[in-house]
XYZ file of C-alpha atoms in Angstrom:
353
model
C 63.939 31.914 -2.815
C 60.961 33.998 -1.737
C 59.351 33.589 -4.965
C 59.533 29.739 -5.319
C 57.975 29.565 -1.644
C 55.357 31.787 -3.036
C 54.608 29.525 -5.889
C 54.497 26.461 -3.665
C 51.818 27.786 -1.428
C 48.876 27.306 -3.932
C 49.805 23.682 -4.551
C 49.755 22.811 -1.052
C 46.165 24.817 -0.507
C 44.969 22.609 -3.510
C 45.888 19.199 -2.098
C 44.595 20.189 1.419
C 41.160 21.189 -0.506
C 41.291 17.611 -2.298
C 42.298 15.945 0.856
C 39.168 17.686 2.616
C 36.859 16.258 0.108
C 38.686 12.840 0.023
C 37.722 12.563 3.449
C 34.290 14.183 3.021
C 33.144 11.801 0.423
C 34.824 8.569 2.283
C 32.809 9.675 5.231
C 29.616 10.081 3.072
C 30.311 6.635 1.584
C 30.831 5.024 5.282
C 27.785 6.880 6.504
C 25.528 5.504 3.077
C 26.999 1.809 3.352
C 27.457 1.050 6.955
C 25.031 3.173 8.898
C 21.717 4.476 8.996
C 22.397 8.243 8.659
C 21.014 8.477 5.267
C 18.164 5.759 5.647
C 14.427 6.670 5.332
C 12.493 6.414 8.946
C 10.383 3.668 7.327
C 11.029 1.112 4.736
C 8.798 -1.561 2.637
C 6.722 1.106 1.322
C 6.096 2.311 5.061
C 5.313 -0.793 6.615
C 8.514 -1.470 8.626
C 10.058 1.395 11.337
C 13.976 1.264 10.116
C 14.610 2.456 13.808
C 13.090 -0.643 14.945
C 14.572 -3.088 12.439
C 17.978 -1.399 13.108
C 17.375 -2.622 17.237
C 16.139 -6.072 16.258
C 18.925 -7.018 13.680
C 22.176 -7.549 15.488
C 25.114 -5.599 15.093
C 25.656 -2.145 13.313
C 25.319 -1.778 9.356
C 23.272 -0.095 6.836
C 19.472 -1.249 6.226
C 18.251 -1.933 2.621
C 14.683 -3.246 1.773
C 13.028 -5.297 -0.860
C 9.669 -4.516 -1.689
C 7.118 -2.054 -2.528
C 4.606 -2.305 0.385
C 1.128 -3.772 0.181
C 0.319 -5.780 -2.474
C -2.804 -5.063 -4.540
C -3.839 -8.388 -2.892
C -3.000 -7.889 0.811
C -1.630 -11.439 1.582
C 0.237 -11.304 -1.295
C 2.755 -8.741 0.426
C 6.259 -9.711 0.703
C 8.952 -7.489 1.905
C 12.595 -8.014 2.867
C 14.912 -5.698 5.087
C 18.488 -6.572 5.397
C 21.322 -5.569 7.335
C 24.771 -5.383 6.044
C 28.405 -3.478 6.423
C 31.680 -3.579 4.596
C 33.194 -3.258 8.216
C 34.391 -6.453 9.713
C 32.934 -7.760 12.866
C 29.715 -5.847 11.756
C 26.046 -7.309 12.330
C 23.987 -8.711 9.345
C 20.921 -10.434 8.862
C 17.549 -10.146 6.848
C 13.908 -9.634 7.867
C 11.132 -10.982 6.083
C 7.722 -9.730 6.339
C 4.628 -11.031 5.037
C 0.677 -11.001 4.982
C -1.407 -14.156 4.820
C -4.453 -15.894 6.180
C -4.694 -18.863 8.222
C -6.992 -21.028 10.025
C -7.999 -19.541 13.223
C -6.930 -22.557 15.331
C -3.580 -22.654 13.656
C -2.406 -19.419 14.559
C -0.176 -20.647 17.193
C 1.145 -23.431 15.260
C 4.559 -24.641 14.275
C 4.632 -22.603 10.871
C 4.604 -19.469 12.895
C 6.704 -20.218 15.986
C 9.774 -22.700 15.875
C 8.897 -24.252 19.155
C 5.396 -23.127 20.937
C 6.773 -24.317 24.475
C 9.496 -21.673 24.244
C 7.431 -18.926 22.555
C 6.554 -15.415 24.407
C 2.911 -14.588 23.805
C 1.078 -10.927 24.287
C -2.296 -10.270 24.571
C -4.808 -6.872 24.954
C -4.897 -4.188 22.465
C -2.971 -6.453 20.261
C -2.538 -10.308 20.034
C 0.928 -12.018 18.813
C 3.637 -14.029 19.644
C 7.447 -14.261 19.277
C 10.371 -16.255 19.372
C 13.737 -16.170 18.632
C 13.484 -16.402 15.186
C 9.820 -15.289 14.425
C 6.976 -12.698 15.576
C 3.460 -12.455 14.442
C 0.183 -10.158 15.398
C -3.086 -10.972 14.187
C -4.634 -7.515 12.211
C -8.025 -6.157 13.185
C -11.220 -8.418 12.049
C -11.994 -5.889 9.322
C -8.818 -6.933 7.729
C -9.930 -10.528 7.315
C -12.149 -12.073 4.552
C -12.825 -15.813 4.536
C -10.264 -16.298 7.152
C -7.884 -14.300 10.037
C -5.058 -12.566 8.757
C -1.845 -12.064 10.422
C 1.521 -10.109 9.751
C 4.405 -12.431 10.085
C 8.124 -11.489 10.573
C 10.764 -13.873 10.346
C 14.302 -13.333 11.048
C 17.736 -14.934 9.659
C 19.567 -14.349 12.919
C 18.591 -15.188 16.377
C 17.075 -12.074 18.038
C 17.733 -11.827 21.608
C 15.321 -8.866 22.687
C 11.887 -10.620 22.479
C 10.041 -7.170 23.377
C 11.898 -5.142 20.721
C 11.082 -8.013 18.191
C 7.185 -7.569 19.636
C 7.320 -4.192 18.932
C 8.699 -4.331 15.631
C 6.198 -6.937 14.713
C 3.003 -5.056 16.004
C 4.170 -1.845 14.808
C 4.367 -3.331 11.436
C 0.789 -4.993 11.557
C -0.159 -1.695 12.643
C 0.870 -0.286 9.367
C -0.593 -2.659 7.369
C -4.095 -2.055 8.636
C -3.723 1.460 8.619
C -2.509 1.420 4.742
C -5.078 -1.200 3.877
C -7.888 0.835 5.446
C -9.461 -2.021 7.378
C -8.643 -0.914 10.849
C -6.238 0.270 13.470
C -4.498 -1.335 16.402
C -4.406 0.898 19.288
C -2.273 0.962 22.148
C 1.396 -0.257 22.689
C 2.470 -3.938 22.555
C 1.494 -5.805 25.693
C 4.486 -7.244 27.506
C 5.550 -10.711 26.191
C 4.825 -13.254 28.706
C 7.796 -15.659 28.591
C 8.030 -19.495 28.933
C 8.643 -20.372 33.070
C 12.310 -21.517 32.114
C 14.405 -21.956 29.468
C 14.713 -25.871 29.499
C 12.380 -28.311 29.920
C 11.883 -29.504 33.464
C 10.175 -32.502 35.144
C 6.927 -32.448 35.706
C 4.806 -32.311 38.883
C 2.634 -35.053 39.463
C -0.921 -33.423 40.054
C 0.250 -30.257 38.625
C 1.347 -31.322 35.285
C 1.899 -27.847 33.127
C 1.005 -26.161 36.155
C -2.665 -27.165 35.859
C -4.414 -27.946 39.300
C -5.220 -31.883 39.030
C -3.301 -33.045 35.933
C -1.751 -35.933 36.106
C 0.333 -38.357 33.825
C 0.167 -41.588 36.014
C -1.100 -44.313 33.919
C -0.565 -42.219 30.744
C 2.887 -42.526 30.215
C 4.987 -45.711 29.581
C 6.051 -47.204 33.003
C 9.265 -45.654 34.381
C 9.751 -42.913 32.129
C 10.361 -39.753 32.933
C 8.142 -36.920 31.814
C 9.356 -33.240 31.053
C 7.284 -29.927 30.663
C 7.894 -26.428 28.815
C 5.525 -23.503 28.211
C 4.390 -20.398 29.982
C 2.989 -20.023 33.416
C -1.011 -20.674 33.661
C -3.037 -19.238 33.976
C -2.315 -16.665 31.064
C -4.458 -14.949 28.189
C -2.762 -17.195 25.834
C -1.057 -20.179 26.973
C 0.973 -23.752 25.474
C 2.230 -26.606 27.318
C 4.320 -29.254 25.529
C 4.999 -32.790 27.569
C 8.022 -34.931 26.175
C 9.262 -38.084 27.280
C 12.530 -38.352 28.473
C 13.347 -41.665 26.695
C 15.685 -42.981 24.192
C 13.750 -41.234 20.903
C 15.771 -38.615 19.292
C 15.907 -36.321 16.430
C 12.478 -34.932 15.156
C 10.539 -37.326 17.123
C 11.774 -36.161 20.336
C 11.458 -32.563 19.014
C 7.837 -33.056 18.326
C 6.791 -34.434 21.753
C 4.572 -36.415 23.436
C 1.505 -34.285 24.093
C 0.449 -30.976 23.090
C -1.915 -28.619 25.082
C -3.069 -25.265 24.606
C -5.445 -22.570 26.124
C -6.292 -19.012 25.822
C -9.144 -16.536 26.678
C -7.935 -13.864 24.198
C -11.067 -12.339 22.507
C -9.297 -11.633 19.497
C -7.960 -15.066 19.120
C -11.750 -16.672 20.277
C -12.858 -14.436 16.985
C -10.308 -15.940 14.889
C -11.201 -19.500 15.828
C -14.671 -18.872 15.470
C -14.122 -17.375 11.950
C -12.615 -20.194 10.286
C -13.353 -22.937 9.807
C -16.058 -22.576 12.248
C -17.443 -24.251 14.850
C -20.346 -26.841 15.441
C -22.091 -27.075 18.973
C -21.503 -30.127 20.835
C -20.495 -31.462 24.705
C -17.648 -30.768 26.850
C -16.214 -33.675 29.169
C -17.644 -31.960 32.097
C -21.046 -31.917 29.911
C -21.428 -28.114 29.317
C -22.518 -27.084 25.743
C -19.414 -26.250 23.605
C -18.227 -25.110 20.499
C -16.096 -27.670 18.996
C -13.823 -26.868 16.131
C -15.029 -28.047 12.823
C -12.114 -30.267 11.851
C -9.224 -29.440 14.649
C -8.579 -30.704 17.889
C -9.698 -27.870 19.917
C -13.032 -26.479 21.372
C -14.331 -23.329 23.064
C -16.177 -23.705 26.308
C -18.516 -20.777 27.568
C -17.766 -19.753 30.971
C -19.890 -18.744 34.205
C -18.665 -15.368 34.088
C -19.489 -14.457 30.519
C -16.251 -15.104 28.609
C -15.109 -18.238 26.774
C -11.724 -20.415 26.945
C -10.522 -22.425 24.097
C -8.900 -25.560 24.805
C -6.866 -28.196 22.420
C -4.991 -30.939 23.004
C -2.831 -32.848 19.813
C -0.417 -35.844 20.269
C 3.051 -35.747 19.058
C 5.281 -38.134 17.567
C 6.774 -39.438 20.508
C 3.046 -40.457 21.355
C 2.772 -42.424 18.145
C 6.119 -44.327 18.698
C 5.577 -44.822 22.269
C 1.678 -46.545 21.637
C 3.401 -49.023 18.907
C 5.369 -50.472 21.628
C 3.063 -50.073 24.627
C -0.249 -51.796 24.035
C -2.111 -50.114 27.114
C -1.256 -46.544 26.627
C -4.599 -44.739 26.357
C -6.359 -43.719 22.871
C -5.641 -40.059 22.212
C -9.236 -38.747 23.079
C -8.513 -40.291 26.794
C -5.983 -37.177 27.056
C -8.643 -34.677 26.354
C -11.094 -35.213 29.283
C -8.162 -34.741 32.046
C -6.929 -31.853 30.298
C -10.038 -29.955 29.922
C -11.175 -30.554 33.450
C -7.865 -29.451 35.176
C -7.765 -26.367 32.251
C -10.935 -25.111 32.962
C -10.514 -25.094 36.864
C -6.992 -23.543 36.613
C -8.256 -20.739 34.105
C -11.176 -19.942 36.102
C -13.573 -21.096 33.786
C -16.713 -22.430 35.724
C -19.566 -23.953 33.702
C -22.493 -21.648 33.437
C -25.245 -22.504 36.037
C -28.153 -24.393 34.225
């Protein structure tokens, strides 16, 4: 009997070794397929931080990327970072990174942030903005050619942590600038300034959009409630949208009635002046201003030596309302009261003389 027992011991040892190997292989496969233990620290040819992408995309899973980094033509750069897992209930999603040029007065436009009044903007060492699905950061001026150049990051899934999203966007822009050899983005991302509230709220007469002296009386259809949404004024980068709480719906209501923009951010001002350029004209208060060629905005010189960009654009609700209400003011009539109120609120007094 002792001989039989002795013969079985090597078999059990072999099975034990096999079991250990199976566990090790399974563990390695799990780590490779469902975690980022074996993932490189930076993806997309070094442009995107794996740790930041993992923090932004929901749930757990492995990150994979598609893209080799910067293209020979900077604005042809495209990269995708995806998160996936075979574990049930784990997160998934995809980030798409692009580099492209755009008109300076359209950097806050609908192509970059899905809903401007719901966006959070940051300014200072780095300028940009984020919402729940998209983010952008302006590259250093040395990276620009005929037009300003931005790094834009879009997500297939809703991103709840805007600060983390802003960090990823600006870190990617910093990597793009460094690898392209066209300038460094200094410092950390400024804290994104969120909208005043998650939902639109009724306007306060005489303080519409938080601007001193701005009113909607006589400028909207009688008996119609007006809602406002946007950031606190004043701010380095600010937007506000007015919406009529009427029977319009769908894309018409979503586009709003009137949209206001203001910023004193030096990098955005340089972007506006870069393309399409500005021409000399007069502001509603009489001061000389730089009016954007072919655009809705103007740059006011301020007594303190700085400048303030202001723009007014009408939405589909205005166009629909103007068809039904012949007494509604013309679109350009909305610019004068906004410019005067914004200049006061944002501390942009007219230069002497």
